[in-house]
XYZ file of C-alpha atoms in Angstrom:
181
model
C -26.514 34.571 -9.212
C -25.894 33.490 -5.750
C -26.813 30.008 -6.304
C -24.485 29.748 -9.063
C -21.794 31.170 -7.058
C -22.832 28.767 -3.673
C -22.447 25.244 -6.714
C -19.205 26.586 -7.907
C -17.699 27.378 -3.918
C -19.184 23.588 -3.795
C -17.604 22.480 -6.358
C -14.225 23.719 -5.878
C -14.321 22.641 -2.153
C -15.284 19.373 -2.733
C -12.278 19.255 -5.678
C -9.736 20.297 -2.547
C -10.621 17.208 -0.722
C -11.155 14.348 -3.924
C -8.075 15.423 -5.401
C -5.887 13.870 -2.939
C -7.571 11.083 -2.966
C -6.880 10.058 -6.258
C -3.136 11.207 -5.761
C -2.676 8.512 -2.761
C -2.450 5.492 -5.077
C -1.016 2.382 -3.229
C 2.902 1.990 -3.263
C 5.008 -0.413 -0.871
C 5.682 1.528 2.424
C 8.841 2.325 3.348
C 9.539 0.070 6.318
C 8.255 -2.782 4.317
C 11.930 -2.338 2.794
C 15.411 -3.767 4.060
C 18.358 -3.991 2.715
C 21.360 -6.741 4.501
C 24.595 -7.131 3.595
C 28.136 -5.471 2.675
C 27.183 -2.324 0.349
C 30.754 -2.224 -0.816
C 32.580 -2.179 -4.056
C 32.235 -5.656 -5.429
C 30.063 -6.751 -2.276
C 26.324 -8.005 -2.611
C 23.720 -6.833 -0.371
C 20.169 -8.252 -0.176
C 17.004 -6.047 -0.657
C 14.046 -7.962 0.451
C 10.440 -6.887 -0.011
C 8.373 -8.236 3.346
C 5.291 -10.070 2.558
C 2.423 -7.531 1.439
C 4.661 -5.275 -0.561
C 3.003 -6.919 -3.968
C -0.010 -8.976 -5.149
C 1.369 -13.103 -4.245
C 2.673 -14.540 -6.901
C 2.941 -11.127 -8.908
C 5.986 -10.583 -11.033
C 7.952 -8.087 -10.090
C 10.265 -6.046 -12.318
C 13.188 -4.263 -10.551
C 16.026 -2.016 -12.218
C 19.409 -0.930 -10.936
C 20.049 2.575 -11.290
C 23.605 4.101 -10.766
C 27.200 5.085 -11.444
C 28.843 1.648 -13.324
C 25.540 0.179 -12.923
C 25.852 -2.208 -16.304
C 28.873 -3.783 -14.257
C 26.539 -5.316 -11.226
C 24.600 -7.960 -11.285
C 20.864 -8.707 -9.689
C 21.110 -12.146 -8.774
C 23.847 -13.615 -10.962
C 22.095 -11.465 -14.103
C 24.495 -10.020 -15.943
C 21.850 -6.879 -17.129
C 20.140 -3.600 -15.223
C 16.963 -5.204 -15.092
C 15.438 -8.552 -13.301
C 12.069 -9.735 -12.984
C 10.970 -12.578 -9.900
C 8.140 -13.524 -9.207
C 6.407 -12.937 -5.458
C 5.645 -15.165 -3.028
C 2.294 -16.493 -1.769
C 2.857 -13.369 0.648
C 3.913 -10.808 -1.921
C 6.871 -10.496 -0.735
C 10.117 -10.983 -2.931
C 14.267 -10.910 -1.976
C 16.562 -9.381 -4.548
C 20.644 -10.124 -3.984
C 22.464 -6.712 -5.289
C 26.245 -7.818 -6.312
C 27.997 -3.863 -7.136
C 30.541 -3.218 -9.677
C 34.354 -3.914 -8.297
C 34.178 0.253 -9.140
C 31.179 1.057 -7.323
C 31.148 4.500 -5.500
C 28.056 7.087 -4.360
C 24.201 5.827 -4.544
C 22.293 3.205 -6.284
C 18.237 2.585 -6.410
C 16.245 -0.833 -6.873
C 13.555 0.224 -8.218
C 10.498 -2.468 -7.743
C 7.104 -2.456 -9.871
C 4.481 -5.137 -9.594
C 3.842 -6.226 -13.201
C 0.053 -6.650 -12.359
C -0.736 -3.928 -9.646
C 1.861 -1.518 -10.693
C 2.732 -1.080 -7.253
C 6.469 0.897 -7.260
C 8.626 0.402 -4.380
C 12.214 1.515 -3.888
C 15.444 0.976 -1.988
C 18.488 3.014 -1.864
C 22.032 1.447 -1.422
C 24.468 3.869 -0.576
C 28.269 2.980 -1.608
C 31.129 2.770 1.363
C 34.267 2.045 0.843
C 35.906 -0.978 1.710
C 36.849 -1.618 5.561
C 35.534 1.893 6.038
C 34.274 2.170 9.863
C 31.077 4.743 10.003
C 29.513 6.322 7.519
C 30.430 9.854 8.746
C 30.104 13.490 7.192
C 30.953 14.206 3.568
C 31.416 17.669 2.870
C 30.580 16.555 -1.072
C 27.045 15.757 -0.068
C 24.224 17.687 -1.453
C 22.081 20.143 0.920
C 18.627 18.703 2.177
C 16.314 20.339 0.271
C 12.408 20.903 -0.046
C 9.507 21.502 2.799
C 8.902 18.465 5.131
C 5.999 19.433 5.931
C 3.096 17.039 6.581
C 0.091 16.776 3.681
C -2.706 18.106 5.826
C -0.960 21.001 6.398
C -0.270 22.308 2.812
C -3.966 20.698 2.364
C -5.055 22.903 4.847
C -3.397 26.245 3.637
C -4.498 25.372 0.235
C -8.242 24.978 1.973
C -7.232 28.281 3.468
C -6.604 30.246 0.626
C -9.772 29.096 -1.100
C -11.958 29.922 1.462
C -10.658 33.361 1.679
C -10.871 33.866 -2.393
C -14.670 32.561 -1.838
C -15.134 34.598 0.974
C -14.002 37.850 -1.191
C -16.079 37.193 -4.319
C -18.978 36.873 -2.002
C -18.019 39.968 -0.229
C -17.842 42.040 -3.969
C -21.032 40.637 -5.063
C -22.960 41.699 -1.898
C -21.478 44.828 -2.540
C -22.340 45.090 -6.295
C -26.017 44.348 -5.644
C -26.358 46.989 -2.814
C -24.971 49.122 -4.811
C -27.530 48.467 -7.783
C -30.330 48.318 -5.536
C -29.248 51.646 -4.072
C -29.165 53.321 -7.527
């Protein structure tokens, strides 16, 4: 009975620390990302992937999501959707040209046709000749727990260790018991 219980506490430890493995799939960091350029109504910006952001020479597929977003264009492409292909370096440019009624947030949203490596870049709408990009009391609330991964990791770890330790505890218990009687 014990050694049944020891390969299942094995078994669910180990599954703590593979499963996150498996979870941390590649995707184009976040400073690999820039975007250049007037994000205004009717302005075009430039979102450039750096070199190592895709497979070279990889096709790329990127999509423009937001409010009016049938109205701009991805390189003179009058659609929502583009596909380029990457340089020798992986890395691929993408001009942005919003809608003359452009307002709020818009995401180019990148995929590697071949690695399926997603990357992403948010353009955020100001308005024409406006100075700094100052406080709007219509934003949303920041939301969610920013905690680091090895932390929740490492309460989850926490948590199992303690259920192991009390089903250990109970069977020790049991069998003194039944020895006893």
């Amino acid at each position: 009975m014990i050694k049944k219980i020891t390969a299942i506490f094995a078994l669910v430890l180990a599954g703590l620390f593979i499963a996150p493995v498996a979870a941390n799939a590649f995707y184009a960091p976040d400073g690999s990302v820039t975007v250049s350029g007037t994000v205004t109504p009717g302005g075009t910006s430039t979102v450039a992937f750096t070199g190592g952001s895709f497979q070279p020479g990889e096709t790329v597929s990127f999509t423009l999501t937001g409010e009016s977003a049938s109205g701009a264009t991805l390189a003179a492409v009058e659609t929502k959707s583009l596909e380029k292909t990457a340089s020798g370096t992986g890395a691929v440019n993408l001009n942005v040209t919003l809608p003359s009624n452009a307002s709020g947030t818009y995401t180019v949203a990148a995929v590697g046709l071949t690695s399926g490596t997603p990357g992403s870049a948010t353009l955020t709408v100001t308005a024409a000749g406006a100075g700094g990009s100052g406080d709007n009391d219509n934003d949303l609330a920041d939301t969610g727990f920013g905690a680091p991964a090895f932390v929740v990791w490492g309460a989850a770890g926490a948590v199992a260790l303690g259920a192991a330790l009390i089903a250990v505890l109970v069977m020790v218990r049991r069998q003194r018991a039944s020895l006893a009687a």
